[in-house]
Amino acid sequence: MSTTTVARPAPPPRDLGPHWRRSFDMTMGMCLYVAKWFLLIMLVLGVGASLVYLYYATPEVSIVQFGRQAGLWFAFSLMIMCGVMSPTIIMNGITRVGVAVGSLLTALGLAALFSAGLVGLLLLERPLFEALGWRAGLADGGSVLATTQWPEQLLGLFLLYCAGNVSGLLVHTAYYRLGGLGGTVALPLSLAPVLLVAVLGTRPDAVWGSGQDALPGDLSLDLGAWHPVLAVAVIAAAALAYLRLTRTLTLAPKES
């Protein structure tokens, strides 16, 4: 008695979506997973710092405002981790252009998340402080509230965080392509976006929240609306440089 084998039809091909979206899903997913712990730590430290401050004196300055530097450099480190993931993502079938575009979109998304989160916490902190009879002033000017002109603060933080995130991608790319010594020598170039936006991205007399007091350096000339334009131009140039460097990226032999 003979048996007949019937071949099953091949399953239809799965549409995994464009490469940039798959890269974005992986990198942004990693960043969001870590960022939630960062938010929790920030909240715990904020409450703890307020209690310590209250023990010695009545709070006169905002506690949340001191998280701006932490947000900038923590997001910067997350983007370096996104760069570390790039060779693995490429080996899983994602094109180099897809990896670069996905990472840049993650940089923008993370900048929006961190800047909106910090300003949102400031806006929540102010009524809480007022209900307790405290004042959420600026660290360098207690008579001015930390939420003064918050839309301008939000824009300044977003531009600064964008520049910091793109700098994080460039720092990893420089070390990956040039090695330890070459990457260190190239740090002035790979860190140039965040340094330039800190100097050029806001008016010299702007209220806290933009880049002028986040890093050393200050532009003495007030260019008005040209400050954010210059910041966007610097970020765009850095993003194009990262895209070009990633398109020609050669994987290390141990990873290829």
GROMACS .gro file of C-alpha atoms in nm:
model
  256
    1MET     CA    1   0.000   0.000   0.000
    2SER     CA    2   0.157   0.326  -0.108
    3THR     CA    3   0.131   0.655   0.072
    4THR     CA    4   0.113   0.990  -0.096
    5THR     CA    5   0.289   1.290   0.050
    6VAL     CA    6   0.116   1.618  -0.009
    7ALA     CA    7   0.334   1.925   0.014
    8ARG     CA    8   0.193   2.203   0.224
    9PRO     CA    9   0.181   2.545   0.062
   10ALA     CA   10   0.446   2.786   0.179
   11PRO     CA   11   0.319   3.043   0.427
   12PRO     CA   12   0.268   3.390   0.282
   13PRO     CA   13   0.561   3.625   0.331
   14ARG     CA   14   0.536   3.842   0.639
   15ASP     CA   15   0.546   4.216   0.599
   16LEU     CA   16   0.789   4.328   0.868
   17GLY     CA   17   0.760   4.692   0.772
   18PRO     CA   18   1.027   4.934   0.652
   19HIS     CA   19   1.377   4.895   0.790
   20TRP     CA   20   1.382   5.234   0.959
   21ARG     CA   21   1.069   5.149   1.157
   22ARG     CA   22   1.207   4.815   1.272
   23SER     CA   23   1.528   4.987   1.381
   24PHE     CA   24   1.328   5.257   1.559
   25ASP     CA   25   1.113   4.997   1.739
   26MET     CA   26   1.422   4.820   1.874
   27THR     CA   27   1.619   5.127   1.981
   28MET     CA   28   1.325   5.323   2.119
   29GLY     CA   29   1.199   5.015   2.302
   30MET     CA   30   1.533   4.979   2.478
   31CYS     CA   31   1.541   5.350   2.567
   32LEU     CA   32   1.188   5.352   2.705
   33TYR     CA   33   1.256   5.044   2.915
   34VAL     CA   34   1.553   5.213   3.082
   35ALA     CA   35   1.395   5.561   3.093
   36LYS     CA   36   1.111   5.446   3.319
   37TRP     CA   37   1.365   5.354   3.586
   38PHE     CA   38   1.532   5.692   3.539
   39LEU     CA   39   1.196   5.863   3.598
   40LEU     CA   40   1.137   5.660   3.913
   41ILE     CA   41   1.483   5.746   4.047
   42MET     CA   42   1.429   6.114   3.968
   43LEU     CA   43   1.100   6.117   4.159
   44VAL     CA   44   1.252   5.943   4.462
   45LEU     CA   45   1.551   6.178   4.464
   46GLY     CA   46   1.325   6.481   4.421
   47VAL     CA   47   1.110   6.388   4.720
   48GLY     CA   48   1.416   6.299   4.927
   49ALA     CA   49   1.595   6.623   4.841
   50SER     CA   50   1.283   6.825   4.931
   51LEU     CA   51   1.263   6.657   5.272
   52VAL     CA   52   1.632   6.719   5.341
   53TYR     CA   53   1.595   7.082   5.228
   54LEU     CA   54   1.291   7.124   5.452
   55TYR     CA   55   1.486   6.996   5.753
   56TYR     CA   56   1.733   7.286   5.727
   57ALA     CA   57   1.522   7.565   5.575
   58THR     CA   58   1.204   7.645   5.387
   59PRO     CA   59   1.246   7.553   5.017
   60GLU     CA   60   1.284   7.864   4.802
   61VAL     CA   61   1.402   7.705   4.477
   62SER     CA   62   1.268   7.430   4.255
   63ILE     CA   63   1.414   7.083   4.315
   64VAL     CA   64   1.313   6.944   3.975
   65GLN     CA   65   1.517   7.204   3.786
   66PHE     CA   66   1.837   7.029   3.894
   67GLY     CA   67   1.737   6.728   3.685
   68ARG     CA   68   1.807   6.908   3.355
   69GLN     CA   69   2.173   6.804   3.350
   70ALA     CA   70   2.085   6.449   3.452
   71GLY     CA   71   1.831   6.426   3.171
   72LEU     CA   72   2.075   6.561   2.914
   73TRP     CA   73   2.360   6.324   2.989
   74PHE     CA   74   2.146   6.022   3.070
   75ALA     CA   75   1.977   6.048   2.729
   76PHE     CA   76   2.323   6.101   2.578
   77SER     CA   77   2.437   5.771   2.729
   78LEU     CA   78   2.125   5.594   2.601
   79MET     CA   79   2.208   5.704   2.248
   80ILE     CA   80   2.557   5.562   2.284
   81MET     CA   81   2.386   5.233   2.374
   82CYS     CA   82   2.173   5.265   2.059
   83GLY     CA   83   2.498   5.294   1.867
   84VAL     CA   84   2.628   4.982   2.039
   85MET     CA   85   2.319   4.799   1.915
   86SER     CA   86   2.372   4.908   1.552
   87PRO     CA   87   2.603   4.620   1.440
   88THR     CA   88   2.363   4.363   1.588
   89ILE     CA   89   2.066   4.527   1.417
   90ILE     CA   90   2.252   4.530   1.085
   91MET     CA   91   2.337   4.161   1.120
   92ASN     CA   92   1.965   4.092   1.167
   93GLY     CA   93   1.895   4.214   0.816
   94ILE     CA   94   1.835   4.586   0.866
   95THR     CA   95   2.013   4.812   0.618
   96ARG     CA   96   2.265   5.065   0.740
   97VAL     CA   97   2.043   5.350   0.622
   98GLY     CA   98   1.751   5.198   0.809
   99VAL     CA   99   1.960   5.173   1.126
  100ALA     CA  100   2.074   5.535   1.094
  101VAL     CA  101   1.726   5.674   1.029
  102GLY     CA  102   1.574   5.467   1.309
  103SER     CA  103   1.841   5.581   1.555
  104LEU     CA  104   1.792   5.947   1.458
  105LEU     CA  105   1.416   5.917   1.507
  106THR     CA  106   1.485   5.763   1.848
  107ALA     CA  107   1.710   6.060   1.928
  108LEU     CA  108   1.430   6.304   1.840
  109GLY     CA  109   1.166   6.103   2.025
  110LEU     CA  110   1.379   6.070   2.336
  111ALA     CA  111   1.456   6.443   2.332
  112ALA     CA  112   1.084   6.522   2.312
  113LEU     CA  113   1.008   6.277   2.594
  114PHE     CA  114   1.279   6.405   2.830
  115SER     CA  115   1.219   6.776   2.765
  116ALA     CA  116   0.840   6.743   2.799
  117GLY     CA  117   0.883   6.526   3.108
  118LEU     CA  118   1.109   6.775   3.284
  119VAL     CA  119   0.890   7.075   3.204
  120GLY     CA  120   0.582   6.874   3.302
  121LEU     CA  121   0.736   6.789   3.640
  122LEU     CA  122   0.821   7.157   3.688
  123LEU     CA  123   0.460   7.254   3.619
  124LEU     CA  124   0.339   6.992   3.867
  125GLU     CA  125   0.595   7.095   4.127
  126ARG     CA  126   0.491   7.460   4.133
  127PRO     CA  127   0.133   7.419   4.268
  128LEU     CA  128   0.255   7.152   4.510
  129PHE     CA  129   0.517   7.390   4.649
  130GLU     CA  130   0.262   7.673   4.670
  131ALA     CA  131   0.016   7.451   4.858
  132LEU     CA  132   0.289   7.380   5.115
  133GLY     CA  133   0.384   7.747   5.141
  134TRP     CA  134   0.711   7.704   4.953
  135ARG     CA  135   0.847   7.880   4.645
  136ALA     CA  136   0.975   7.701   4.332
  137GLY     CA  137   1.225   7.964   4.224
  138LEU     CA  138   1.528   7.949   3.999
  139ALA     CA  139   1.854   7.830   4.151
  140ASP     CA  140   2.033   8.144   4.028
  141GLY     CA  141   1.743   8.380   4.099
  142GLY     CA  142   1.493   8.273   4.361
  143SER     CA  143   1.267   8.572   4.287
  144VAL     CA  144   1.189   8.423   3.944
  145LEU     CA  145   0.980   8.105   3.928
  146ALA     CA  146   1.135   7.809   3.750
  147THR     CA  147   0.827   7.779   3.525
  148THR     CA  148   0.850   8.133   3.390
  149GLN     CA  149   0.801   8.130   3.012
  150TRP     CA  150   0.777   7.751   3.008
  151PRO     CA  151   0.703   7.725   2.631
  152GLU     CA  152   1.040   7.887   2.561
  153GLN     CA  153   1.201   7.660   2.819
  154LEU     CA  154   1.047   7.355   2.652
  155LEU     CA  155   1.179   7.456   2.309
  156GLY     CA  156   1.526   7.529   2.447
  157LEU     CA  157   1.544   7.196   2.630
  158PHE     CA  158   1.418   7.004   2.326
  159LEU     CA  159   1.684   7.154   2.100
  160LEU     CA  160   1.958   7.096   2.355
  161TYR     CA  161   1.850   6.736   2.416
  162CYS     CA  162   1.830   6.671   2.040
  163ALA     CA  163   2.186   6.795   2.002
  164GLY     CA  164   2.301   6.587   2.298
  165ASN     CA  165   2.139   6.272   2.160
  166VAL     CA  166   2.289   6.314   1.813
  167SER     CA  167   2.625   6.379   1.978
  168GLY     CA  168   2.586   6.048   2.162
  169LEU     CA  169   2.540   5.869   1.828
  170LEU     CA  170   2.842   6.046   1.682
  171VAL     CA  171   3.059   5.962   1.983
  172HIS     CA  172   2.988   5.591   1.948
  173THR     CA  173   3.039   5.599   1.571
  174ALA     CA  174   3.374   5.774   1.610
  175TYR     CA  175   3.498   5.519   1.863
  176TYR     CA  176   3.369   5.227   1.655
  177ARG     CA  177   3.532   5.345   1.334
  178LEU     CA  178   3.852   5.496   1.473
  179GLY     CA  179   3.920   5.289   1.785
  180GLY     CA  180   3.991   5.411   2.136
  181LEU     CA  181   4.265   5.664   2.059
  182GLY     CA  182   4.105   5.798   1.742
  183GLY     CA  183   3.763   5.826   1.905
  184THR     CA  184   3.909   6.021   2.195
  185VAL     CA  185   4.092   6.258   1.962
  186ALA     CA  186   3.766   6.308   1.769
  187LEU     CA  187   3.566   6.400   2.081
  188PRO     CA  188   3.576   6.776   2.007
  189LEU     CA  189   3.403   6.702   1.676
  190SER     CA  190   3.157   6.440   1.800
  191LEU     CA  191   3.059   6.660   2.097
  192ALA     CA  192   3.044   6.975   1.886
  193PRO     CA  193   2.664   6.959   1.827
  194VAL     CA  194   2.568   6.976   2.194
  195LEU     CA  195   2.837   7.234   2.270
  196LEU     CA  196   2.736   7.458   1.981
  197VAL     CA  197   2.365   7.438   2.057
  198ALA     CA  198   2.438   7.519   2.421
  199VAL     CA  199   2.612   7.836   2.305
  200LEU     CA  200   2.404   7.933   2.001
  201GLY     CA  201   2.064   7.786   2.079
  202THR     CA  202   1.924   8.060   2.300
  203ARG     CA  203   1.941   8.429   2.380
  204PRO     CA  204   2.204   8.526   2.639
  205ASP     CA  205   1.937   8.670   2.871
  206ALA     CA  206   1.690   8.382   2.828
  207VAL     CA  207   1.518   8.235   3.132
  208TRP     CA  208   1.636   7.894   3.250
  209GLY     CA  209   1.545   7.600   3.033
  210SER     CA  210   1.739   7.664   2.717
  211GLY     CA  211   2.100   7.583   2.658
  212GLN     CA  212   2.294   7.886   2.776
  213ASP     CA  213   2.347   7.779   3.138
  214ALA     CA  214   2.355   7.404   3.081
  215LEU     CA  215   2.712   7.400   2.950
  216PRO     CA  216   3.009   7.639   2.958
  217GLY     CA  217   2.992   7.922   2.713
  218ASP     CA  218   2.748   8.201   2.635
  219LEU     CA  219   2.679   8.406   2.326
  220SER     CA  220   2.692   8.775   2.412
  221LEU     CA  221   2.506   8.886   2.098
  222ASP     CA  222   2.127   8.855   2.102
  223LEU     CA  223   2.021   8.727   1.759
  224GLY     CA  224   1.655   8.693   1.850
  225ALA     CA  225   1.473   8.429   1.645
  226TRP     CA  226   1.799   8.323   1.480
  227HIS     CA  227   1.910   8.133   1.790
  228PRO     CA  228   1.673   7.836   1.743
  229VAL     CA  229   1.735   7.851   1.367
  230LEU     CA  230   2.108   7.812   1.427
  231ALA     CA  231   2.040   7.528   1.671
  232VAL     CA  232   1.826   7.343   1.414
  233ALA     CA  233   2.097   7.394   1.150
  234VAL     CA  234   2.364   7.247   1.380
  235ILE     CA  235   2.145   6.947   1.465
  236ALA     CA  236   2.061   6.887   1.099
  237ALA     CA  237   2.428   6.899   0.998
  238ALA     CA  238   2.520   6.655   1.276
  239ALA     CA  239   2.238   6.420   1.176
  240LEU     CA  240   2.354   6.421   0.813
  241ALA     CA  241   2.710   6.349   0.926
  242TYR     CA  242   2.588   6.053   1.132
  243LEU     CA  243   2.382   5.924   0.839
  244ARG     CA  244   2.681   5.944   0.608
  245LEU     CA  245   2.914   5.773   0.855
  246THR     CA  246   2.666   5.492   0.919
  247ARG     CA  247   2.600   5.431   0.548
  248THR     CA  248   2.967   5.350   0.499
  249LEU     CA  249   3.008   5.163   0.827
  250THR     CA  250   3.221   4.847   0.804
  251LEU     CA  251   3.143   4.590   1.070
  252ALA     CA  252   3.433   4.465   1.280
  253PRO     CA  253   3.549   4.112   1.176
  254LYS     CA  254   3.439   3.962   1.510
  255GLU     CA  255   3.085   4.092   1.450
  256SER     CA  256   3.040   4.028   1.078
   0.00000   0.00000   0.00000
